[in-house]
Coordinates of C-alpha atoms in Angstrom, one line a residue:
M129 CA 30.8 -34.0 -29.9
R130 CA 27.3 -32.8 -28.8
T131 CA 28.5 -32.7 -25.2
G132 CA 31.5 -30.5 -26.2
I133 CA 29.3 -28.1 -28.0
A134 CA 26.9 -27.9 -25.0
V135 CA 29.8 -27.1 -22.7
L136 CA 31.1 -24.4 -25.0
L137 CA 27.6 -22.9 -25.4
T138 CA 27.0 -22.9 -21.6
A139 CA 30.4 -21.2 -21.1
W140 CA 29.6 -18.6 -23.9
I141 CA 26.2 -17.8 -22.3
S142 CA 27.8 -17.5 -18.8
L143 CA 30.5 -15.2 -20.2
G144 CA 27.9 -13.1 -21.9
A145 CA 25.9 -12.8 -18.8
Q146 CA 29.0 -11.8 -16.8
N147 CA 29.7 -9.1 -19.3
K148 CA 26.4 -7.4 -19.0
D149 CA 27.0 -3.8 -18.3
I150 CA 24.8 -1.9 -15.9
S151 CA 27.0 1.3 -15.8
G152 CA 25.0 4.5 -16.3
T153 CA 22.0 6.3 -14.8
W154 CA 19.0 4.4 -13.6
V155 CA 15.8 6.0 -12.3
A156 CA 13.1 4.5 -10.1
K157 CA 9.9 5.8 -8.5
Q158 CA 8.7 4.8 -5.0
N159 CA 5.7 5.9 -2.9
S160 CA 6.6 7.1 0.6
P161 CA 5.1 9.1 3.5
M162 CA 6.6 12.2 1.7
G163 CA 4.7 11.3 -1.5
E164 CA 6.3 9.8 -4.6
M165 CA 10.1 9.7 -4.4
E166 CA 12.5 9.5 -7.3
I167 CA 15.5 7.3 -6.6
V168 CA 18.5 7.6 -9.0
Y169 CA 21.3 5.1 -9.3
E170 CA 24.5 6.3 -10.9
L171 CA 26.5 3.1 -11.4
K172 CA 29.9 2.3 -12.6
V173 CA 31.0 -1.3 -13.2
E174 CA 34.7 -2.2 -13.8
K175 CA 35.7 -5.9 -13.9
G176 CA 32.5 -6.9 -12.2
R177 CA 32.9 -4.4 -9.3
I178 CA 30.2 -1.8 -8.7
T179 CA 30.6 1.7 -7.4
G180 CA 28.5 4.8 -7.6
T181 CA 25.8 6.7 -5.8
Q182 CA 22.2 6.1 -4.7
R183 CA 20.5 9.5 -4.9
M184 CA 17.3 10.2 -2.9
P185 CA 15.2 13.3 -2.1
F186 CA 16.7 13.5 1.4
G187 CA 20.3 12.6 0.7
D188 CA 22.9 11.0 -1.6
F189 CA 24.5 7.8 -0.4
P190 CA 27.7 6.4 -1.9
I191 CA 27.9 2.9 -3.2
T192 CA 31.3 1.8 -1.8
G193 CA 31.5 -1.6 -3.3
G194 CA 29.6 -4.4 -4.9
K195 CA 29.8 -7.2 -7.5
L196 CA 27.9 -8.2 -10.6
E197 CA 27.7 -11.9 -11.4
G198 CA 25.5 -12.8 -14.4
D199 CA 22.2 -11.1 -14.0
R200 CA 22.5 -10.9 -10.2
F201 CA 24.3 -8.2 -8.2
E202 CA 24.8 -6.9 -4.7
M203 CA 25.9 -3.4 -3.6
T204 CA 27.1 -1.9 -0.3
V205 CA 25.3 1.4 0.2
E206 CA 26.6 3.8 2.9
T207 CA 23.4 5.4 4.4
E208 CA 23.4 8.2 6.9
F209 CA 20.6 9.5 9.2
F210 CA 21.3 11.9 12.0
G211 CA 25.0 11.0 12.1
N212 CA 24.2 7.3 12.2
V213 CA 26.2 5.9 9.2
Q214 CA 25.4 2.4 8.2
K215 CA 26.7 0.1 5.5
R216 CA 23.7 -1.6 4.0
V217 CA 24.3 -4.6 1.7
V218 CA 21.4 -4.8 -0.8
K219 CA 20.7 -7.3 -3.6
G220 CA 19.3 -6.9 -7.1
K221 CA 18.9 -8.5 -10.5
I222 CA 18.7 -7.5 -14.1
A223 CA 15.2 -8.0 -15.3
G224 CA 15.0 -7.4 -19.1
D225 CA 15.7 -3.7 -19.6
A226 CA 15.3 -2.9 -15.9
L227 CA 17.0 -3.4 -12.5
E228 CA 15.1 -4.7 -9.6
V229 CA 16.9 -3.4 -6.5
E230 CA 16.4 -3.6 -2.8
L231 CA 16.2 0.0 -1.6
A232 CA 18.8 1.0 0.9
M233 CA 17.0 3.2 3.4
P234 CA 18.5 5.0 6.3
A235 CA 17.6 4.1 9.9
P236 CA 17.7 6.3 13.0
P237 CA 20.5 6.0 15.5
P238 CA 19.9 3.5 18.4
G239 CA 17.5 5.1 20.9
M240 CA 15.9 7.5 18.5
A241 CA 12.3 6.7 17.9
Q242 CA 9.1 7.9 16.3
G243 CA 7.8 9.6 19.5
G244 CA 11.1 11.3 20.2
P245 CA 14.3 9.9 21.7
G246 CA 13.4 6.9 23.8
G247 CA 9.7 6.6 22.9
G248 CA 7.6 5.0 20.2
P249 CA 8.4 2.4 17.5
Q250 CA 11.9 2.5 16.1
G251 CA 13.0 1.9 12.6
S252 CA 13.4 3.7 9.3
P253 CA 10.6 6.3 8.8
F254 CA 10.3 5.2 5.2
G255 CA 10.1 1.4 5.5
S256 CA 11.8 -0.9 3.0
A257 CA 11.0 -1.9 -0.5
T258 CA 12.3 -3.3 -3.8
V259 CA 12.2 -0.7 -6.6
T260 CA 12.3 -1.1 -10.4
A261 CA 14.8 1.2 -12.0
R262 CA 15.2 1.9 -15.7
R263 CA 17.8 3.8 -17.7
G264 CA 16.8 7.4 -18.0
T265 CA 17.4 11.0 -17.1
P266 CA 16.5 12.2 -13.6
T267 CA 13.8 14.9 -13.2
P268 CA 15.5 18.3 -13.3
S269 CA 16.1 19.5 -9.7
N270 CA 17.4 22.5 -7.8
R271 CA 19.1 20.2 -5.3
A272 CA 22.7 21.0 -4.6
P273 CA 25.4 18.7 -5.8
G274 CA 27.0 16.1 -3.5
I275 CA 29.9 17.3 -1.4
D276 CA 33.0 15.9 0.4
Y277 CA 32.2 16.6 4.0
S278 CA 35.8 16.1 5.0
S279 CA 36.9 19.0 2.9
L280 CA 34.4 21.6 4.3
P281 CA 35.8 24.8 5.9
K282 CA 35.8 24.8 9.7
V283 CA 33.1 26.9 11.3
A284 CA 33.9 28.4 14.6
L285 CA 31.1 28.0 17.2
P286 CA 30.3 30.6 19.8
T287 CA 30.9 30.4 23.5
I288 CA 27.8 29.1 25.2
K289 CA 25.7 31.9 26.7
E290 CA 22.1 32.8 27.4
L291 CA 20.5 34.9 24.7
P292 CA 17.8 37.4 25.7
R293 CA 14.2 36.5 24.8
N294 CA 12.9 38.0 21.5
G295 CA 9.4 38.7 22.9
L296 CA 7.7 36.7 20.1
A297 CA 5.2 33.8 20.3
P298 CA 3.6 34.5 23.6
T299 CA 1.1 31.8 22.6
P300 CA 1.9 28.8 20.3
P301 CA 2.5 30.0 16.7
M302 CA -0.3 29.3 14.3
G303 CA -0.1 29.1 10.5
W304 CA 0.6 26.7 7.6
S305 CA 3.6 25.0 6.2
S306 CA 4.1 23.6 2.7
W307 CA 5.9 20.4 3.5
N308 CA 3.2 17.9 4.6
K309 CA 1.1 18.4 1.5
F310 CA 3.6 19.6 -1.2
G311 CA 7.0 18.4 -0.1
A312 CA 9.7 20.2 -2.2
K313 CA 7.3 20.8 -5.1
I314 CA 6.6 24.4 -4.3
D315 CA 6.8 27.8 -6.0
D316 CA 5.8 31.4 -5.7
K317 CA 2.4 30.8 -7.3
T318 CA 1.5 28.1 -4.8
I319 CA 2.5 30.2 -1.8
R320 CA 0.5 33.2 -3.0
S321 CA -2.5 31.1 -3.7
V322 CA -2.3 29.6 -0.1
A323 CA -2.0 33.1 1.3
D324 CA -5.0 34.2 -0.7
A325 CA -7.1 31.3 0.7
M326 CA -6.0 31.8 4.3
A327 CA -6.9 35.5 4.1
V328 CA -10.5 34.8 3.2
N329 CA -11.4 31.2 4.4
G330 CA -11.5 32.0 8.1
M331 CA -7.9 30.8 8.9
K332 CA -6.4 34.3 9.4
D333 CA -9.3 35.4 11.5
A334 CA -8.9 32.2 13.6
G335 CA -5.2 33.1 14.3
Y336 CA -3.3 31.2 11.5
I337 CA -1.0 34.0 10.4
Y338 CA 2.3 32.3 9.3
V339 CA 2.7 31.1 5.7
N340 CA 5.8 28.9 5.9
I341 CA 7.9 27.9 2.9
D342 CA 9.6 24.6 3.8
D343 CA 12.4 22.9 2.0
G344 CA 12.7 23.2 -1.8
W345 CA 12.8 27.0 -2.3
Q346 CA 16.6 27.2 -2.6
G347 CA 18.7 27.8 -5.7
K348 CA 22.5 28.5 -5.8
R349 CA 24.8 30.9 -4.1
G350 CA 26.2 33.7 -6.1
E351 CA 29.9 34.6 -6.2
D352 CA 29.2 36.9 -3.2
G353 CA 27.9 33.9 -1.3
V354 CA 24.3 35.2 -1.2
L355 CA 21.8 32.3 -1.5
Q356 CA 19.4 32.9 -4.3
P357 CA 15.9 31.3 -4.5
N358 CA 15.4 28.9 -7.4
S359 CA 13.5 29.9 -10.6
G360 CA 10.2 29.0 -9.0
F361 CA 10.6 32.0 -6.6
P362 CA 11.6 34.9 -8.9
D363 CA 11.4 37.6 -6.2
M364 CA 11.3 36.6 -2.5
K365 CA 11.0 40.3 -1.3
A366 CA 7.9 40.7 -3.6
L367 CA 6.4 37.5 -2.3
A368 CA 6.9 38.6 1.3
D369 CA 5.3 42.0 0.5
Y370 CA 2.4 40.1 -1.0
V371 CA 1.9 37.9 2.0
H372 CA 2.2 40.9 4.4
A373 CA -0.4 42.8 2.4
K374 CA -2.8 40.0 3.2
G375 CA -2.3 40.5 6.9
L376 CA -0.1 37.4 7.2
K377 CA 3.6 36.6 7.8
L378 CA 6.1 34.7 5.8
G379 CA 8.3 31.9 7.0
I380 CA 11.3 30.1 5.5
Y381 CA 13.4 27.0 6.0
S382 CA 17.1 26.2 6.2
S383 CA 19.7 23.9 7.9
P384 CA 22.8 24.5 9.9
G385 CA 24.4 21.9 7.7
P386 CA 25.7 22.3 4.2
R387 CA 22.6 20.5 2.8
T388 CA 19.0 20.5 3.9
C389 CA 17.0 17.4 4.5
G390 CA 15.8 17.5 0.8
G391 CA 19.4 17.9 -0.4
F392 CA 19.2 21.7 -1.1
E393 CA 21.7 24.3 -0.2
G394 CA 22.0 24.8 3.6
S395 CA 23.4 27.6 5.7
Y396 CA 26.7 26.1 6.9
A397 CA 29.4 28.7 6.9
H398 CA 26.9 31.4 5.7
E399 CA 24.8 31.8 8.9
E400 CA 25.2 35.6 9.3
L401 CA 24.9 36.2 5.5
D402 CA 21.7 34.1 5.3
A403 CA 20.1 35.8 8.3
R404 CA 20.7 39.2 6.7
T405 CA 19.3 38.0 3.4
W406 CA 16.1 36.7 5.0
A407 CA 15.7 39.9 7.0
A408 CA 16.1 42.0 3.8
W409 CA 13.4 39.9 2.1
G410 CA 11.0 40.4 5.1
I411 CA 11.0 36.9 6.6
D412 CA 9.1 36.5 9.9
Y413 CA 9.8 32.9 10.8
L414 CA 12.8 30.5 10.4
K415 CA 12.6 26.7 10.7
Y416 CA 16.2 25.5 11.1
D417 CA 16.5 21.7 10.4
W418 CA 19.5 19.7 11.7
C419 CA 19.8 17.0 9.0
S420 CA 23.3 17.2 7.4
A421 CA 24.7 19.0 10.4
S422 CA 24.9 15.6 11.9
R423 CA 27.6 14.8 9.5
I424 CA 29.8 17.6 10.9
W425 CA 28.9 18.1 14.6
K426 CA 28.1 15.9 17.5
N427 CA 25.0 16.2 19.6
E428 CA 27.0 18.0 22.3
D429 CA 27.8 20.8 19.8
M430 CA 24.1 21.3 19.0
R431 CA 23.4 24.1 21.5
A432 CA 26.3 26.2 20.1
V433 CA 25.3 25.5 16.5
Y434 CA 21.8 26.8 17.1
Q435 CA 23.0 29.7 19.2
K436 CA 25.1 30.8 16.2
M437 CA 22.0 31.3 14.1
G438 CA 20.1 32.7 17.1
E439 CA 22.8 35.4 17.3
A440 CA 22.8 36.0 13.6
I441 CA 19.0 36.6 13.6
R442 CA 19.3 38.9 16.6
A443 CA 22.0 40.9 14.8
T444 CA 19.7 41.7 11.8
G445 CA 17.3 43.6 14.0
R446 CA 14.3 41.9 12.4
P447 CA 11.9 40.0 14.6
M448 CA 11.8 36.3 13.5
V449 CA 10.2 33.4 15.2
Y450 CA 13.0 30.9 15.6
G451 CA 12.0 27.2 15.3
L452 CA 14.5 24.5 15.9
C453 CA 14.0 21.2 14.1
Q454 CA 16.3 18.7 15.6
Y455 CA 13.9 15.9 16.6
G456 CA 14.2 16.1 20.4
L457 CA 17.9 15.3 20.5
A458 CA 20.4 16.5 23.1
E459 CA 17.6 17.4 25.6
V460 CA 16.8 20.5 23.6
Q461 CA 13.9 21.4 25.9
K462 CA 16.4 22.3 28.6
W463 CA 18.4 24.8 26.4
G464 CA 16.1 25.8 23.5
P465 CA 15.1 29.2 25.0
S466 CA 18.8 30.0 25.8
V467 CA 19.6 30.1 22.1
G468 CA 16.8 32.4 21.2
A469 CA 14.4 29.7 20.1
N470 CA 10.6 30.1 20.3
L471 CA 9.9 26.4 19.6
W472 CA 11.8 23.1 19.2
R473 CA 10.8 19.8 17.7
T474 CA 10.4 17.0 20.2
T475 CA 9.9 14.1 17.9
M476 CA 10.7 12.5 14.5
D477 CA 8.6 13.6 11.6
I478 CA 4.9 13.0 11.9
Q479 CA 3.1 10.9 9.2
D480 CA -0.5 11.1 8.1
R481 CA -1.6 8.0 9.9
W482 CA -3.1 7.2 13.3
Q483 CA -0.2 5.3 14.8
S484 CA 2.3 7.9 14.0
M485 CA 0.2 10.7 15.4
A486 CA -0.7 8.8 18.5
D487 CA 2.9 7.6 19.2
I488 CA 4.1 11.2 19.0
G489 CA 1.2 13.1 20.7
F490 CA 0.8 10.7 23.7
S491 CA 4.6 10.7 24.4
Q492 CA 4.7 14.4 25.3
S493 CA 3.4 14.5 28.9
A494 CA 6.9 14.5 30.5
L495 CA 7.9 17.6 28.5
A496 CA 5.0 19.8 29.9
E497 CA 7.2 21.7 32.3
F498 CA 9.5 23.0 29.5
G499 CA 6.8 24.7 27.4
G500 CA 5.4 28.2 28.1
P501 CA 4.9 31.7 26.7
G502 CA 7.6 32.4 24.1
H503 CA 9.1 28.9 24.2
W504 CA 7.1 25.9 23.1
N505 CA 7.5 22.1 22.7
D506 CA 6.7 21.2 19.1
P507 CA 5.5 17.7 18.3
D508 CA 5.5 18.6 14.5
M509 CA 3.0 20.0 12.1
L510 CA -0.7 19.1 11.7
E511 CA -1.8 16.4 9.3
V512 CA -5.5 17.3 9.6
G513 CA -7.2 17.2 6.2
N514 CA -4.5 15.1 4.4
A515 CA -6.9 12.2 3.9
H516 CA -5.2 9.2 5.6
M517 CA -7.0 9.4 8.9
T518 CA -10.7 9.5 9.7
T519 CA -12.5 12.7 10.8
T520 CA -12.6 11.2 14.4
E521 CA -8.9 10.7 14.3
Y522 CA -8.2 14.1 13.0
R523 CA -10.4 15.6 15.8
T524 CA -8.3 13.7 18.3
H525 CA -5.1 15.0 16.6
F526 CA -6.3 18.6 16.9
S527 CA -7.5 18.1 20.4
L528 CA -4.2 16.6 21.6
W529 CA -2.1 19.4 20.0
A530 CA -4.4 22.0 21.6
M531 CA -3.9 20.4 25.0
L532 CA -0.1 20.2 24.5
A533 CA 0.1 23.9 23.8
A534 CA 1.8 22.8 20.5
P535 CA 2.2 25.1 17.5
L536 CA -0.8 24.7 15.2
I537 CA 0.9 24.7 11.8
A538 CA -1.6 23.3 9.3
G539 CA -0.2 21.0 6.6
N540 CA -3.1 20.4 4.2
D541 CA -4.2 22.1 1.0
V542 CA -6.1 25.0 2.6
R543 CA -7.2 26.2 -0.8
N544 CA -9.8 23.4 -1.1
M545 CA -11.0 22.1 2.3
P546 CA -14.0 19.9 2.8
A547 CA -16.5 20.9 5.5
E548 CA -15.2 18.4 8.1
T549 CA -11.6 19.7 7.8
R550 CA -12.8 23.3 8.1
E551 CA -14.8 22.4 11.2
I552 CA -11.7 21.0 12.9
L553 CA -9.2 23.6 12.0
L554 CA -11.5 26.5 12.6
N555 CA -13.0 25.4 15.9
R556 CA -12.6 28.6 17.9
E557 CA -13.2 26.9 21.3
V558 CA -10.5 24.3 20.7
I559 CA -8.1 27.0 19.4
A560 CA -8.9 29.1 22.6
I561 CA -7.5 26.2 24.7
N562 CA -4.4 26.0 22.6
Q563 CA -3.9 29.8 22.7
D564 CA -4.7 30.2 26.4
S565 CA -2.6 33.0 27.9
L566 CA -1.4 30.9 30.9
G567 CA 0.6 28.8 28.4
Q568 CA 0.8 25.7 30.5
P569 CA 0.9 22.4 28.5
A570 CA -1.3 19.5 29.5
R571 CA -0.2 16.4 31.5
R572 CA -1.6 12.9 31.6
L573 CA -3.7 12.5 34.7
R574 CA -4.5 8.8 34.3
K575 CA -4.1 5.9 31.8
E576 CA -6.2 2.8 32.1
G577 CA -5.9 0.3 29.2
D578 CA -6.5 2.2 26.0
T579 CA -8.1 5.2 27.7
E580 CA -6.3 8.3 28.9
V581 CA -7.3 11.5 30.7
W582 CA -5.3 14.6 30.3
S583 CA -5.6 18.0 32.1
R584 CA -4.5 21.5 31.1
P585 CA -4.8 24.4 33.6
L586 CA -6.2 27.5 31.9
A587 CA -6.1 31.2 32.9
G588 CA -8.7 32.2 35.5
G589 CA -8.8 28.9 37.3
A590 CA -10.5 26.9 34.5
Y591 CA -9.2 23.6 33.1
A592 CA -9.3 21.8 29.8
I593 CA -9.9 18.1 30.2
A594 CA -9.5 15.6 27.4
L595 CA -10.8 12.1 27.5
F596 CA -9.0 10.0 24.9
N597 CA -9.8 6.5 23.7
R598 CA -6.9 4.9 21.8
G599 CA -8.7 1.5 21.5
Q600 CA -10.8 -0.1 18.8
A601 CA -14.2 0.1 20.6
D602 CA -16.2 2.7 22.3
A603 CA -15.3 3.2 26.0
A604 CA -16.7 4.9 29.1
V605 CA -14.0 7.3 30.4
P606 CA -14.4 9.0 33.8
V607 CA -12.6 12.0 35.3
R608 CA -12.8 12.8 39.0
W609 CA -12.3 16.2 40.4
K610 CA -10.1 14.7 43.1
D611 CA -7.7 13.8 40.3
L612 CA -7.3 17.6 39.9
D613 CA -6.8 18.0 43.7
R614 CA -10.0 20.1 43.6
N615 CA -13.2 19.6 45.5
T616 CA -15.1 22.4 43.8
P617 CA -18.1 21.6 41.6
F618 CA -17.4 22.6 38.0
H619 CA -19.5 23.8 35.1
L620 CA -18.7 21.9 31.9
R621 CA -18.8 22.8 28.3
D622 CA -18.2 20.3 25.4
V623 CA -16.0 22.3 23.0
W624 CA -16.6 20.0 20.0
R625 CA -20.3 19.9 20.4
H626 CA -20.4 23.6 21.5
E627 CA -22.8 22.6 24.2
D628 CA -23.0 23.4 28.0
L629 CA -23.3 20.2 30.0
G630 CA -24.2 21.8 33.3
R631 CA -22.8 21.7 36.9
M632 CA -21.2 18.5 38.1
V633 CA -20.1 18.0 41.7
D634 CA -17.6 15.1 41.8
Q635 CA -16.8 13.7 38.4
F636 CA -17.7 13.5 34.7
T637 CA -18.0 10.4 32.6
A638 CA -18.4 10.3 28.8
T639 CA -18.6 7.5 26.2
V640 CA -15.7 8.1 23.9
P641 CA -15.6 6.5 20.4
A642 CA -12.7 4.4 19.2
H643 CA -9.7 6.6 18.4
G644 CA -11.9 9.5 19.6
T645 CA -11.8 12.4 22.1
V646 CA -14.2 14.2 24.3
L647 CA -12.8 17.6 25.1
V648 CA -14.4 19.8 27.8
R649 CA -13.7 23.1 29.4
I650 CA -14.5 23.1 33.1
T651 CA -14.9 26.3 35.2
P652 CA -15.3 26.4 39.0

């Protein structure tokens, strides 16, 4: 009798466990290189089968199937990253009033890597983790709703042609962008306060003139199709006027896809209308980010897609620096200027850590021939001052970007900078190398173990020479004038120490600290 009762009790417990219902909305928080992310699971369970959506700041991924058995479950999440659709099977369990779930993160397509296509460590830029989700209401957001990509109207692409140069960015653009510090948590007040700071803290005087609003400013489109900013930006024209009155310029962000990287409204099928809207507001700079466009077009369509917006900007009559953000795909360096672009991303997103910065920066030598006045290789924004690298590492970061003739777009909170951050970002001698009128990016002269020597020709016959040490211990690094194919003695100046080093006949050797740089300007 007791055995029979035990069997019935076990069956009842098992049946009760199988009937647990996890349908509904579950919310989790997770730290990432973009800051704290909110992950929302919208689940529906019918007869033990799970469907729904995993929502993240950079995309909504359908849950196409799964099963719930007792307090354990698994789900198939269809992730997408740059057109690389993957079905990820993740597992989870019910833990009291919470769900412990393996997070399904998107991974880049084969061959795409941190330092750009073909270079640097590969894998998801966000890593992997198990998150704890609880029933709740997602934080209110201006993100656009999910869409059925198969039902979108077809956009006609232009015939490929060469657009005339716009005459902008004769030297690499300098400014600030909201993304690396604030992500999508931005508003009019923040942008005004940043402009206020840049106007008086030495940044404007040093050449940082663009105040760029990255992703997260968008609201909804009106019945006339015009994209309105969200409630955090009550009047974009007034904001532009305010920034202009400070002697600065205003930039904005969008995507050729229907959704931006953060899941906000993109410019797909509204290219001409959006360009006219931005021109009417007084926008001076556009960052145009590929993201959801990869769900619609192939890489071979990319040139025409970016040309379409290039033509739309040109038709407004307003000068706008045009920045392509498509991560070095489709050999953009070969056609970027043809679509009216002044700069183009060459890499995946930078992260505020040494390995990310080094993987990106030291992978750029082969692209040197494609950069020049009005058209620049862009290894992504600066992380200087965001607190996850040392001052020595940030100095290397800034030196390398100066040598690469890369845009200097600060990404820290410029309203409150410690002295060491100011000293880096406002170093006029390093900035002068970046802004040199010859506009020729540096190349790697020599690599020996963890040390590298890079050279950049400057106007008037001078050179910038950077001695880099990527290792963990101090190292003596030489540079020989014969490496430059020059026999002339040079006068040297250390641009970080602001010190003349005298005349040297054949070579120069410096002790370079771990992860550090010695940057000299040499003049015949």
